[in-house]
Amino acid sequence: MGSAEDAVDGYRPWSEVTPDAARRLLVAAVEAFAERGYHATTTRDIAGRAGMSPAALYIHYKTKEELLHRISRIGHDKALEILTTSADGPGSPADRLDAAVRSFVRWHAAHHTTARVVQYELDALAPEHRAEIVELRRQSDAAVRRILADGVAAGEFDVPDLPGTTLAVLSLCIDVARWFNVAGQRTPDEVGGLYADLVLRMVAARPAPAR
Amino acid sequence: MGSAEDAVDGYRPWSEVTPDAARRLLVAAVEAFAERGYHATTTRDIAGRAGMSPAALYIHYKTKEELLHRISRIGHDKALEILTTSADGPGSPADRLDAAVRSFVRWHAAHHTTARVVQYELDALAPEHRAEIVELRRQSDAAVRRILADGVAAGEFDVPDLPGTTLAVLSLCIDVARWFNVAGQRTPDEVGGLYADLVLRMVAARPAPAR
DNA sequence: CCGGAGGGTGAGCAAGCGCTTAGCCTTGTC
DNA sequence: GACAAGGCTAAGCGCTTGCTCACCCTCCGG
């Protein structure tokens, strides 16, 4: 059967995880964590979904937390790559913001199970792993802030509160992972288009402001 | 010491919960659930925070899930009340949208521990309790949609995708509970003001659209 | 045909879980 | 001063949890 984690954007997920058994366990963990949350998921459940005995998990991962960390790390790397590719790409600030929001949102919708784990299970990580992930998120924030600052400098955007607006844009995109539902009527592409439009309106300079 | 749940907006939280011991347990549960999540919180932890023995919890609540349900119900009632008061209040659609977003966001920021439990632990509820809460959320959605539709009808707003924009506005506000931090530099009032401005820009009719 | 290595299992341990029970205080009533 | 009732605790039951350990396949070079 087709999983929610099938190839999207020509990107086959988790191909970097080897051997095969380790990948199957990791994919099973993503599904379980996304459905029930990290703490409500048992190692027996993960192993069962992967078609293995409970003990098999510990051949490939030292602890349940290591599984979460691996998922979180790979997911954040991918999300950050998507953002920075748009942020540092060609085009006007408006073009770059449109591309960044569109692709970031599309990823959060298409891979909403992964994104849910990545974005909402941060607190379950061990302190040193958490710190590592928080640094990646700081970089995401910087990427968005860069686009907005460039747009302000170019006179394309009107952003009275740069840090606050950066936060709001990222927050809006990230929360897609919470509500997006495959059974819903919207495709990831459509949500990406809608959100890109909304965000551009949020920051657009008004042609003739009332005075 | 002052708790994060001290009186705000002239509203002292949980005053509807009696007797005193039951309220202390409930407040302890809110703090614990918000910090660690429902599943990672033990009944011993809740009782301990309330200064009682583990068994004391079961005098006032049948199960741990009943505690979550009570918190979720009271929180959703309050959030919905805030939203509908603005939505059905006086003033232009723009005024009402400003008031709705401002107060809804302020509540999510000021009571971010409660809001976190209310918004992010929905899946831990028993099916029948979950259904009850989902219905309240449907009403929140309807309230925001009403304002937007009124604004469009009045020619004040330009909203190509009404359901999608409604979802985005609510999502933006709700996610405040995830990132808001008392130690941060923004007050709930400031965040409310910022967000009201951003949302109004998202839906404002453009005075002279390019054609 | 041997033997070691890597991937896998069944059984189970120690700890922690939600929740219960028997009994003890305090309080208010007559 | 007897006594019922409600609020609370110490102890612990039955179960599940993350994780381990002794052992067993299958593969493969010599």
XYZ file of C-alpha atoms (C1' of nucleotides) in Angstrom:
482
model
C 0.000 0.000 0.000
C 1.094 3.591 -0.588
C 2.362 5.340 2.505
C 2.117 9.006 3.358
C 5.869 9.017 3.085
C 6.053 8.068 -0.591
C 8.299 10.052 -2.858
C 7.324 13.714 -3.269
C 9.174 16.435 -5.154
C 11.412 13.722 -6.621
C 12.697 13.153 -3.110
C 12.461 9.688 -1.685
C 12.493 10.064 2.078
C 14.890 8.327 4.425
C 17.059 6.986 1.626
C 20.012 8.143 3.721
C 19.169 5.637 6.446
C 20.788 2.212 6.091
C 20.606 -0.727 6.386
C 17.097 -1.544 5.232
C 15.905 -2.827 8.620
C 17.036 0.381 10.327
C 15.071 2.435 7.780
C 11.938 0.343 8.212
C 12.130 0.865 11.957
C 12.629 4.590 11.527
C 9.682 4.945 9.163
C 7.544 2.943 11.589
C 8.640 5.259 14.397
C 7.726 8.369 12.391
C 4.221 7.031 11.799
C 3.736 6.002 15.411
C 5.150 9.235 16.898
C 3.021 11.343 14.538
C -0.148 9.423 15.386
C 0.119 9.093 19.147
C 3.047 11.251 20.210
C 6.488 10.173 21.399
C 5.608 9.349 24.984
C 2.461 7.409 24.097
C 4.364 5.250 21.618
C 5.934 2.025 22.866
C 9.020 0.378 21.460
C 6.877 -2.733 20.966
C 4.537 -0.729 18.754
C 7.393 0.553 16.601
C 8.943 -2.885 16.213
C 5.542 -4.394 15.457
C 4.840 -1.887 12.684
C 8.195 -2.741 11.159
C 7.352 -6.441 11.349
C 10.006 -7.264 13.918
C 10.298 -8.376 17.512
C 10.709 -5.725 20.249
C 14.356 -6.643 20.727
C 15.245 -5.973 17.073
C 14.982 -2.242 17.645
C 18.001 -2.245 19.934
C 20.283 -3.780 17.316
C 19.988 -0.595 15.258
C 19.287 2.080 17.876
C 20.613 2.418 21.396
C 17.426 3.953 22.817
C 13.979 5.135 21.793
C 15.242 8.681 22.170
C 17.971 8.060 19.592
C 15.252 7.209 17.084
C 13.508 10.510 17.788
C 16.762 12.397 17.501
C 17.608 10.826 14.134
C 14.142 11.653 12.792
C 14.295 15.179 14.145
C 17.765 15.811 12.758
C 17.042 14.527 9.256
C 13.697 16.349 9.117
C 15.128 19.656 10.279
C 18.026 19.395 7.855
C 15.586 18.904 4.995
C 13.253 21.717 6.071
C 16.144 24.114 6.535
C 17.610 23.198 3.146
C 14.277 23.962 1.483
C 14.063 27.339 3.190
C 17.611 28.476 2.551
C 17.527 27.383 -1.090
C 14.682 29.853 -1.647
C 16.008 32.504 0.688
C 19.400 32.694 -0.977
C 18.141 32.038 -4.505
C 17.721 34.511 -7.382
C 14.882 36.931 -7.892
C 13.365 39.872 -6.058
C 12.667 39.632 -2.315
C 8.990 39.099 -3.155
C 9.880 36.216 -5.475
C 12.119 34.667 -2.869
C 9.551 35.017 -0.087
C 6.902 33.483 -2.324
C 9.183 30.549 -3.144
C 10.278 30.068 0.470
C 6.768 30.010 1.947
C 5.397 27.944 -0.924
C 8.025 25.179 -0.686
C 8.274 25.233 3.116
C 4.512 24.871 3.468
C 4.354 22.235 0.740
C 6.923 20.167 2.620
C 5.052 20.509 5.916
C 1.814 19.399 4.227
C 3.206 16.556 2.108
C 5.344 15.216 4.927
C 3.016 16.202 7.717
C 3.691 13.049 9.722
C 7.414 13.721 9.741
C 6.854 17.434 10.272
C 4.586 16.789 13.218
C 7.290 14.776 14.958
C 9.967 17.262 14.006
C 8.061 20.338 15.135
C 6.082 19.126 18.131
C 8.232 16.522 19.916
C 11.202 18.783 20.543
C 10.783 18.640 24.311
C 11.144 14.868 24.373
C 14.749 15.103 23.190
C 17.686 14.831 25.563
C 19.096 18.285 26.423
C 22.178 18.051 24.194
C 20.152 16.792 21.235
C 17.566 19.486 21.837
C 20.253 22.168 21.768
C 21.521 20.863 18.443
C 18.040 21.065 16.912
C 17.312 24.490 18.377
C 20.388 25.787 16.551
C 18.954 24.535 13.243
C 15.728 26.378 13.978
C 17.688 29.557 14.665
C 19.057 29.221 11.140
C 15.531 28.873 9.733
C 14.580 32.060 11.513
C 17.641 33.830 10.101
C 16.792 32.725 6.541
C 13.287 34.208 6.687
C 14.513 37.340 8.396
C 17.070 37.832 5.616
C 14.375 37.844 2.927
C 12.203 40.268 4.853
C 15.112 42.623 5.569
C 16.111 42.586 1.903
C 12.546 43.411 0.909
C 12.405 46.324 3.325
C 15.729 47.631 2.047
C 14.459 47.389 -1.535
C 11.265 49.232 -0.609
C 9.149 46.229 -1.610
C 8.062 45.348 1.910
C 6.673 47.287 4.831
C 7.579 45.448 8.034
C 7.317 47.530 11.219
C 8.326 44.649 13.491
C 10.954 42.499 11.771
C 11.576 39.858 14.482
C 7.873 39.574 15.271
C 6.845 39.203 11.652
C 9.572 36.627 11.032
C 8.258 34.634 13.952
C 4.676 34.911 12.715
C 5.551 33.755 9.182
C 7.427 30.702 10.443
C 4.745 29.946 12.995
C 2.047 30.073 10.335
C 3.946 27.671 8.076
C 4.917 25.238 10.823
C 1.392 24.932 12.170
C 0.337 23.466 8.822
C 1.784 20.179 10.064
C -0.719 20.166 12.916
C -3.939 20.585 10.949
C -3.095 19.223 7.512
C -4.993 16.061 6.736
C -4.507 13.815 3.725
C -8.256 13.150 3.731
C -8.934 16.900 3.452
C -9.727 18.497 0.150
C -6.571 20.570 -0.257
C -3.350 19.379 -1.878
C 0.009 20.464 -0.473
C 0.463 22.583 -3.622
C -2.778 24.455 -3.042
C -1.974 25.180 0.590
C 1.469 26.385 -0.438
C -0.061 28.771 -2.986
C -2.629 30.108 -0.524
C -0.057 30.683 2.190
C 2.441 32.358 -0.141
C -0.294 34.814 -1.110
C -1.294 35.487 2.506
C 2.292 36.058 3.623
C 3.045 38.420 0.746
C 0.016 40.469 1.720
C 1.235 40.568 5.328
C 4.457 42.315 4.364
C 3.607 44.153 1.135
C 4.276 47.886 1.042
C 1.038 49.794 0.541
C 1.142 51.765 -2.716
C -0.673 54.816 -1.306
C -0.903 54.723 2.487
C -3.564 56.890 4.083
C -2.086 59.903 5.824
C 5.335 32.842 44.341
C 3.373 34.222 41.381
C 2.190 31.569 38.990
C 1.781 31.879 35.236
C -1.914 31.403 35.904
C -2.394 34.498 38.012
C -5.336 36.744 37.270
C -5.250 38.431 33.872
C -7.863 40.673 32.283
C -9.649 40.775 35.615
C -10.311 37.100 35.172
C -9.148 34.753 37.886
C -8.730 31.370 36.293
C -10.342 28.162 37.526
C -12.552 29.949 40.026
C -15.364 27.723 38.743
C -13.581 24.625 40.051
C -14.450 23.625 43.606
C -13.610 22.523 46.219
C -10.222 24.077 46.816
C -8.333 20.790 46.710
C -9.847 19.906 43.346
C -8.758 23.265 41.947
C -5.229 22.900 43.276
C -4.984 19.516 41.604
C -6.318 20.904 38.353
C -3.892 23.827 38.329
C -1.050 21.407 39.071
C -2.188 19.238 36.166
C -2.256 22.205 33.783
C 1.318 23.087 34.683
C 2.534 19.513 34.380
C 0.710 18.782 31.117
C 1.965 22.029 29.575
C 5.552 21.330 30.618
C 5.913 17.673 29.746
C 2.775 16.691 27.836
C -0.136 14.574 28.978
C 1.423 11.168 28.461
C 4.738 12.078 30.068
C 3.001 13.382 33.177
C 2.343 10.951 36.024
C -0.501 11.135 38.483
C 2.141 11.120 41.231
C 3.669 14.252 39.701
C 0.337 16.071 39.643
C -0.491 15.114 43.219
C 3.026 16.065 44.323
C 2.774 19.545 42.784
C -0.531 20.033 44.603
C 1.103 18.951 47.865
C -0.897 15.770 48.210
C -0.429 12.037 48.104
C -1.010 10.154 44.820
C -4.280 8.706 46.076
C -5.804 12.137 46.788
C -6.269 12.728 43.078
C -8.843 9.956 42.796
C -11.108 11.494 45.422
C -11.790 14.426 43.086
C -11.307 12.899 39.641
C -12.150 9.434 38.394
C -9.188 9.198 36.014
C -6.248 11.199 34.727
C -8.150 11.617 31.467
C -11.041 13.290 33.309
C -8.603 15.937 34.511
C -7.500 16.608 30.936
C -11.091 16.759 29.776
C -12.063 19.265 32.459
C -9.089 21.472 31.582
C -9.787 21.212 27.885
C -13.478 21.969 28.283
C -13.022 25.018 30.506
C -10.203 26.362 28.322
C -12.107 25.949 25.092
C -15.206 27.545 26.573
C -13.177 30.577 27.595
C -11.350 30.876 24.262
C -14.576 30.538 22.308
C -16.297 33.125 24.492
C -13.494 35.597 23.824
C -13.710 35.015 20.105
C -17.485 35.204 19.752
C -17.729 38.303 21.932
C -15.604 40.138 19.378
C -17.099 38.440 16.349
C -20.652 39.358 17.225
C -19.853 42.701 18.804
C -20.395 46.176 17.374
C -18.227 47.972 14.841
C -17.102 47.438 11.284
C -15.825 44.020 10.174
C -12.289 45.417 10.378
C -12.870 46.561 13.956
C -14.324 43.196 14.905
C -11.500 41.256 13.263
C -8.966 43.443 15.030
C -10.664 42.867 18.379
C -11.080 39.135 17.820
C -7.457 38.481 16.854
C -6.130 40.844 19.514
C -8.054 39.254 22.400
C -7.748 35.680 21.166
C -3.965 36.026 20.812
C -3.665 37.828 24.127
C -5.432 34.943 25.847
C -3.193 32.357 24.164
C -0.113 34.291 25.241
C -1.169 35.152 28.790
C -2.514 31.664 29.475
C -0.059 29.854 27.287
C 0.253 26.904 29.670
C -3.489 26.306 29.615
C -3.652 27.018 25.894
C -0.884 24.526 25.181
C -2.813 21.763 26.904
C -6.073 22.819 25.323
C -4.710 23.056 21.783
C -2.120 20.310 21.640
C -3.372 17.444 23.814
C -6.646 16.903 21.965
C -5.639 13.431 20.801
C -5.182 12.200 24.355
C -8.881 12.634 25.083
C -11.326 9.739 25.018
C -13.286 9.627 21.740
C -16.541 11.026 23.157
C -14.748 13.845 24.982
C -12.739 14.586 21.872
C -15.896 14.879 19.795
C -17.330 17.360 22.290
C -14.240 19.572 22.059
C -14.049 19.340 18.280
C -17.551 20.779 18.141
C -16.390 23.805 20.156
C -13.554 24.314 17.697
C -16.012 24.194 14.816
C -17.779 27.112 16.483
C -14.519 29.061 16.725
C -14.005 28.517 13.023
C -17.534 29.705 12.305
C -17.019 32.878 14.350
C -13.920 33.910 12.399
C -15.524 32.974 9.096
C -18.498 35.174 9.943
C -16.307 38.260 10.387
C -14.430 37.610 7.174
C -17.625 37.017 5.190
C -19.141 40.221 6.571
C -16.026 42.124 5.582
C -16.127 40.756 2.055
C -19.822 41.616 1.746
C -19.082 45.144 2.960
C -16.259 45.507 0.428
C -13.728 46.017 3.230
C -11.949 42.704 2.749
C -10.572 40.838 -0.221
C -10.569 37.114 0.597
C -10.292 34.817 -2.424
C -10.300 31.623 -0.317
C -12.639 32.057 2.652
C -12.289 28.623 4.333
C -8.532 28.583 3.759
C -8.011 32.082 5.136
C -10.181 31.325 8.154
C -8.052 28.291 8.859
C -4.853 30.287 8.457
C -5.984 33.058 10.817
C -6.959 30.596 13.541
C -3.809 28.553 13.016
C -1.639 31.652 13.348
C -3.316 32.655 16.619
C -3.328 29.179 18.136
C 0.345 28.564 17.448
C 1.166 31.481 19.743
C 0.637 29.056 22.620
C 3.498 26.904 21.296
C 6.210 29.546 21.072
C 5.161 32.188 23.591
C 7.539 32.383 26.498
C 7.097 34.424 29.657
C 10.843 35.010 29.700
C 10.679 36.528 26.199
C 10.621 40.257 25.671
C 7.055 40.566 24.353
C 3.965 41.063 26.475
C 0.688 39.360 25.517
C -0.652 42.815 24.629
C 2.179 43.500 22.204
C 1.795 40.155 20.467
C -1.953 40.749 20.197
C -1.358 44.129 18.569
C 1.218 42.778 16.136
C -0.990 39.865 15.107
C -4.106 41.999 14.681
C -2.124 44.208 12.295
C -0.752 41.237 10.336
C -4.162 39.594 9.976
C -5.811 42.824 8.841
C -3.168 43.134 6.133
C -3.827 39.549 5.053
C -7.445 40.294 4.231
C -7.503 44.011 3.435
C -8.969 45.031 0.079
C -6.306 46.696 -2.053
C -7.278 50.296 -2.886
C -6.055 50.140 -6.495
C -5.231 46.595 -7.605
C -2.926 46.262 -10.599
C -4.775 45.048 -13.663
C 32.636 -28.723 5.769
C 33.948 -25.439 9.024
C 33.460 -21.270 11.779
C 32.752 -16.543 12.700
C 29.946 -12.446 12.134
C 25.850 -9.910 11.763
C 20.768 -9.744 12.064
C 17.201 -11.684 14.419
C 14.109 -13.908 18.386
C 11.680 -15.473 23.061
C 11.729 -14.800 27.520
C 12.112 -11.869 31.093
C 14.023 -8.192 34.517
C 13.670 -3.942 37.221
C 11.212 0.069 37.405
C 7.407 2.850 36.961
C 2.621 3.271 35.684
C -2.677 4.204 36.748
C -5.502 3.131 40.081
C -7.589 0.725 44.559
C -8.209 -0.394 49.243
C -8.165 -0.246 54.275
C -7.919 2.721 57.546
C -7.003 7.286 59.939
C -7.785 11.958 60.955
C -10.796 16.209 61.279
C -15.183 18.393 61.395
C -20.008 19.273 62.419
C -24.551 17.562 64.623
C -27.362 16.025 68.015
C -19.358 12.438 73.879
C -20.990 9.324 70.261
C -20.953 9.090 65.487
C -21.485 9.624 60.543
C -19.260 11.799 56.576
C -15.841 13.651 53.851
C -10.831 14.457 52.864
C -6.657 12.331 52.981
C -2.686 8.775 53.315
C 0.365 4.374 53.305
C 0.720 0.478 51.095
C 0.395 -2.098 47.319
C -1.866 -4.700 43.119
C -1.715 -5.848 38.397
C 0.131 -4.385 34.385
C 3.119 -2.129 30.974
C 7.280 0.067 30.028
C 12.208 0.508 28.096
C 15.627 -2.402 27.667
C 18.769 -6.883 28.124
C 20.410 -11.474 27.583
C 21.143 -16.081 26.019
C 20.598 -18.243 22.087
C 19.620 -19.199 17.024
C 19.433 -18.763 12.299
C 21.536 -17.493 7.574
C 25.136 -16.214 4.860
C 29.924 -16.547 3.122
C 35.111 -16.978 2.586
C 38.513 -20.719 2.939
